[in-house]
mmCIF file of C-alpha atoms in Angstrom:
data_model
loop_
_atom_site.group_PDB
_atom_site.id
_atom_site.type_symbol
_atom_site.label_atom_id
_atom_site.label_comp_id
_atom_site.label_asym_id
_atom_site.label_seq_id
_atom_site.Cartn_x
_atom_site.Cartn_y
_atom_site.Cartn_z
ATOM 1 C CA MET A 1 6.025 -7.809 57.864
ATOM 2 C CA GLN A 2 4.234 -4.797 56.290
ATOM 3 C CA LEU A 3 6.968 -3.399 54.175
ATOM 4 C CA ALA A 4 7.689 -6.953 52.821
ATOM 5 C CA THR A 5 4.142 -7.069 52.126
ATOM 6 C CA LYS A 6 4.258 -3.841 50.140
ATOM 7 C CA SER A 7 7.309 -4.634 48.282
ATOM 8 C CA PHE A 8 5.810 -8.104 47.404
ATOM 9 C CA LEU A 9 2.882 -6.310 46.035
ATOM 10 C CA GLY A 10 4.875 -3.530 44.344
ATOM 11 C CA LEU A 11 7.192 -6.156 42.283
ATOM 12 C CA CYS A 12 3.900 -8.139 41.078
ATOM 13 C CA LEU A 13 2.464 -4.878 39.711
ATOM 14 C CA ILE A 14 5.686 -4.026 38.045
ATOM 15 C CA CYS A 15 5.944 -7.756 36.831
ATOM 16 C CA SER A 16 2.396 -7.410 35.529
ATOM 17 C CA THR A 17 3.055 -4.234 33.574
ATOM 18 C CA ALA A 18 6.477 -5.517 32.231
ATOM 19 C CA GLY A 19 3.821 -8.554 30.703
ATOM 20 C CA ALA A 20 1.847 -6.401 28.961
ATOM 21 C CA VAL A 21 4.456 -4.409 27.202
ATOM 22 C CA GLU A 22 6.508 -6.720 24.766
ATOM 23 C CA PRO A 23 9.696 -4.627 23.225
ATOM 24 C CA ALA A 24 10.656 -8.105 21.104
ATOM 25 C CA ALA A 25 7.496 -7.145 18.844
ATOM 26 C CA THR A 26 9.041 -3.724 17.963
ATOM 27 C CA PRO A 27 12.788 -4.446 16.839
ATOM 28 C CA ALA A 28 13.070 -0.997 15.663
ATOM 29 C CA THR A 29 12.884 0.852 19.334
ATOM 30 C CA PRO A 30 16.406 1.062 20.497
ATOM 31 C CA PRO A 31 17.106 0.332 24.025
ATOM 32 C CA THR A 32 16.993 2.973 26.335
ATOM 33 C CA VAL A 33 20.151 4.342 28.294
ATOM 34 C CA ALA A 34 18.517 4.587 31.542
ATOM 35 C CA SER A 35 17.692 0.697 31.599
ATOM 36 C CA THR A 36 21.894 -0.134 31.329
ATOM 37 C CA GLN A 37 22.531 2.165 34.261
ATOM 38 C CA VAL A 38 20.234 0.485 36.673
ATOM 39 C CA ALA A 39 22.319 -1.754 39.372
ATOM 40 C CA LYS A 40 19.635 -4.833 39.695
ATOM 41 C CA PRO A 41 18.110 -5.984 36.576
ATOM 42 C CA ALA A 42 14.385 -5.324 36.470
ATOM 43 C CA PRO A 43 11.869 -7.860 35.551
ATOM 44 C CA THR A 44 11.473 -7.688 31.607
ATOM 45 C CA SER A 45 9.303 -9.827 29.415
ATOM 46 C CA ALA A 46 12.380 -12.403 29.160
ATOM 47 C CA THR A 47 12.287 -12.727 33.010
ATOM 48 C CA VAL A 48 8.541 -12.773 33.360
ATOM 49 C CA ALA A 49 8.388 -16.407 31.868
ATOM 50 C CA LYS A 50 9.102 -17.477 35.499
ATOM 51 C CA PRO A 51 5.994 -17.751 37.778
ATOM 52 C CA PRO A 52 5.936 -14.130 40.013
ATOM 53 C CA SER A 53 5.868 -16.285 43.192
ATOM 54 C CA THR A 54 9.384 -17.424 42.649
ATOM 55 C CA ALA A 55 10.844 -14.061 42.028
ATOM 56 C CA PRO A 56 11.079 -12.745 45.787
ATOM 57 C CA ALA A 57 12.436 -15.635 46.820
ATOM 58 C CA THR A 58 15.551 -15.344 44.372
ATOM 59 C CA ASN A 59 15.774 -11.614 44.376
ATOM 60 C CA GLN A 60 16.140 -9.359 47.220
ATOM 61 C CA PRO A 61 12.914 -7.134 48.062
ATOM 62 C CA LEU A 62 13.455 -4.097 46.040
ATOM 63 C CA THR A 63 13.392 -0.798 47.640
ATOM 64 C CA ALA A 64 10.704 2.141 46.995
ATOM 65 C CA GLU A 65 13.205 3.892 44.848
ATOM 66 C CA GLN A 66 14.198 1.013 42.547
ATOM 67 C CA ILE A 67 10.519 0.293 42.362
ATOM 68 C CA ALA A 68 9.667 3.973 41.382
ATOM 69 C CA LYS A 69 12.718 3.955 39.062
ATOM 70 C CA ASN A 70 11.653 0.992 37.408
ATOM 71 C CA LYS A 71 7.948 2.245 37.137
ATOM 72 C CA GLN A 72 9.626 5.207 35.129
ATOM 73 C CA GLN A 73 11.656 3.189 32.996
ATOM 74 C CA GLN A 74 8.163 1.296 32.059
ATOM 75 C CA ASP A 75 6.420 4.529 31.400
ATOM 76 C CA ALA A 76 9.341 5.666 29.367
ATOM 77 C CA LYS A 77 8.951 2.537 27.280
ATOM 78 C CA ILE A 78 5.416 2.548 27.013
ATOM 79 C CA LYS A 79 5.720 6.168 25.835
ATOM 80 C CA ALA A 80 8.272 5.194 23.302
ATOM 81 C CA LEU A 81 6.008 2.504 21.796
ATOM 82 C CA VAL A 82 3.186 5.163 21.642
ATOM 83 C CA GLN A 83 4.945 7.769 20.154
ATOM 84 C CA ASP A 84 6.723 4.735 17.491
ATOM 85 C CA GLN A 85 3.111 3.661 16.559
ATOM 86 C CA ALA A 86 1.840 7.101 16.076
ATOM 87 C CA SER A 87 4.687 7.821 13.756
ATOM 88 C CA ARG A 88 4.151 4.885 11.890
ATOM 89 C CA LEU A 89 0.512 5.471 11.821
ATOM 90 C CA LYS A 90 1.134 8.847 10.357
ATOM 91 C CA GLN A 91 3.564 7.133 7.941
ATOM 92 C CA LEU A 92 0.648 4.749 6.860
ATOM 93 C CA GLU A 93 -1.785 7.611 6.293
ATOM 94 C CA HIS A 94 0.438 9.139 4.127
ATOM 95 C CA ALA A 95 1.242 6.077 1.822
ATOM 96 C CA ASN A 96 -2.299 5.518 1.895
ATOM 97 C CA LEU A 97 -3.121 9.211 0.535
ATOM 98 C CA GLU A 98 -0.124 8.837 -1.938
ATOM 99 C CA ALA A 99 -1.704 5.690 -3.042
ATOM 100 C CA LEU A 100 -5.155 6.950 -3.295
ATOM 101 C CA ALA A 101 -3.670 9.837 -5.482
ATOM 102 C CA GLN A 102 -1.875 7.375 -7.733
ATOM 103 C CA ASN A 103 -5.208 5.305 -8.019
ATOM 104 C CA GLN A 104 -6.887 8.285 -9.019
ATOM 105 C CA GLU A 105 -4.574 9.317 -11.755
ATOM 106 C CA LEU A 106 -4.155 5.667 -12.881
ATOM 107 C CA GLN A 107 -8.020 5.576 -13.463
ATOM 108 C CA LEU A 108 -8.078 9.016 -15.341
ATOM 109 C CA LYS A 109 -5.405 7.634 -17.596
ATOM 110 C CA ASN A 110 -7.333 4.480 -17.785
ATOM 111 C CA ASP A 111 -10.951 6.601 -18.940
ATOM 112 C CA ASN A 112 -8.549 8.953 -21.237
ATOM 113 C CA LEU A 113 -6.888 5.623 -22.965
ATOM 114 C CA SER A 114 -10.983 3.929 -23.344
ATOM 115 C CA VAL A 115 -11.880 6.873 -25.225
ATOM 116 C CA GLN A 116 -9.050 7.215 -27.097
ATOM 117 C CA VAL A 117 -9.357 3.197 -28.121
ATOM 118 C CA GLN A 118 -13.166 4.152 -29.041
ATOM 119 C CA VAL A 119 -11.875 7.051 -31.452
ATOM 120 C CA LEU A 120 -9.542 5.181 -33.056
ATOM 121 C CA GLN A 121 -11.978 2.124 -33.836
ATOM 122 C CA SER A 122 -14.406 4.779 -35.112
ATOM 123 C CA GLU A 123 -11.695 6.422 -37.286
ATOM 124 C CA ARG A 124 -10.779 2.695 -38.531
ATOM 125 C CA SER A 125 -14.702 1.736 -39.286
ATOM 126 C CA ALA A 126 -15.004 5.179 -40.957
ATOM 127 C CA GLN A 127 -11.780 4.670 -42.929
ATOM 128 C CA MET A 128 -12.809 1.178 -43.965
ATOM 129 C CA PHE A 129 -16.251 2.615 -45.203
ATOM 130 C CA LEU A 130 -14.556 4.989 -47.324
ATOM 131 C CA TYR A 131 -12.331 2.327 -49.113
ATOM 132 C CA GLY A 132 -15.253 0.448 -49.748
ATOM 133 C CA ALA A 133 -16.955 3.728 -51.382
ATOM 134 C CA VAL A 134 -13.851 4.233 -53.386
ATOM 135 C CA THR A 135 -13.531 0.524 -54.446
ATOM 136 C CA LEU A 136 -17.329 0.635 -55.461
ATOM 137 C CA ALA A 137 -17.060 4.044 -57.459
ATOM 138 C CA GLY A 138 -13.896 2.581 -59.184
ATOM 139 C CA GLY A 139 -15.765 -0.652 -59.909
ATOM 140 C CA VAL A 140 -18.752 1.210 -61.403
ATOM 141 C CA LEU A 141 -16.518 3.815 -63.746
ATOM 142 C CA LEU A 142 -14.320 0.623 -64.794
ATOM 143 C CA GLY A 143 -17.616 -1.181 -65.684
ATOM 144 C CA PHE A 144 -18.737 1.768 -67.789
ATOM 145 C CA PHE A 145 -15.424 2.253 -69.424
ATOM 146 C CA ILE A 146 -15.487 -1.393 -70.444
ATOM 147 C CA ALA A 147 -19.025 -1.585 -71.566
ATOM 148 C CA SER A 148 -18.461 1.715 -73.867
ATOM 149 C CA TYR A 149 -15.312 0.352 -75.090
ATOM 150 C CA ILE A 150 -17.147 -2.950 -76.060
ATOM 151 C CA HIS A 151 -20.095 -1.053 -77.528
ATOM 152 C CA THR A 152 -18.276 1.151 -79.665
ATOM 153 C CA LYS A 153 -16.099 -1.547 -81.106
ATOM 154 C CA ARG A 154 -19.018 -3.653 -82.187
ATOM 155 C CA ARG A 155 -20.105 -0.411 -84.061
ATOM 156 C CA ARG A 156 -17.284 -0.134 -85.754
ATOM 157 C CA GLN A 157 -17.434 -3.495 -86.966
ATOM 158 C CA TRP A 158 -20.855 -3.099 -88.530
#
């Protein structure tokens, strides 16, 4: 009776840790070779859908070796998930640093282009000022020439 109680408690412990790990959430992780070599299927998240109280009634009690093997497999899966998450975290940090560098570079380009636009606008206004000054000077000279031509034409007539 005591052996059956220990087996039942061990099975409940394995079922509770199997429910905590969801291999379906990370489809990129490949299945381990050790999980396909077990003679009896270990309780996974797919079999956890059944109530834990019905599991010992349908399956024979697991031996201590099988429980230890199942626990090692679960530990290996958890370690693989942790390593996968760590590698993803490193990838995200690397991508974040690249994005920050690109953002800084684009901000510098934007500032440079803003300065260039201001310079071009000031050059354009200076150019328009010069065009106005030349037009005014040309108009004044043309006015003097026309006035002097008319004035000399009237003197000749007298």
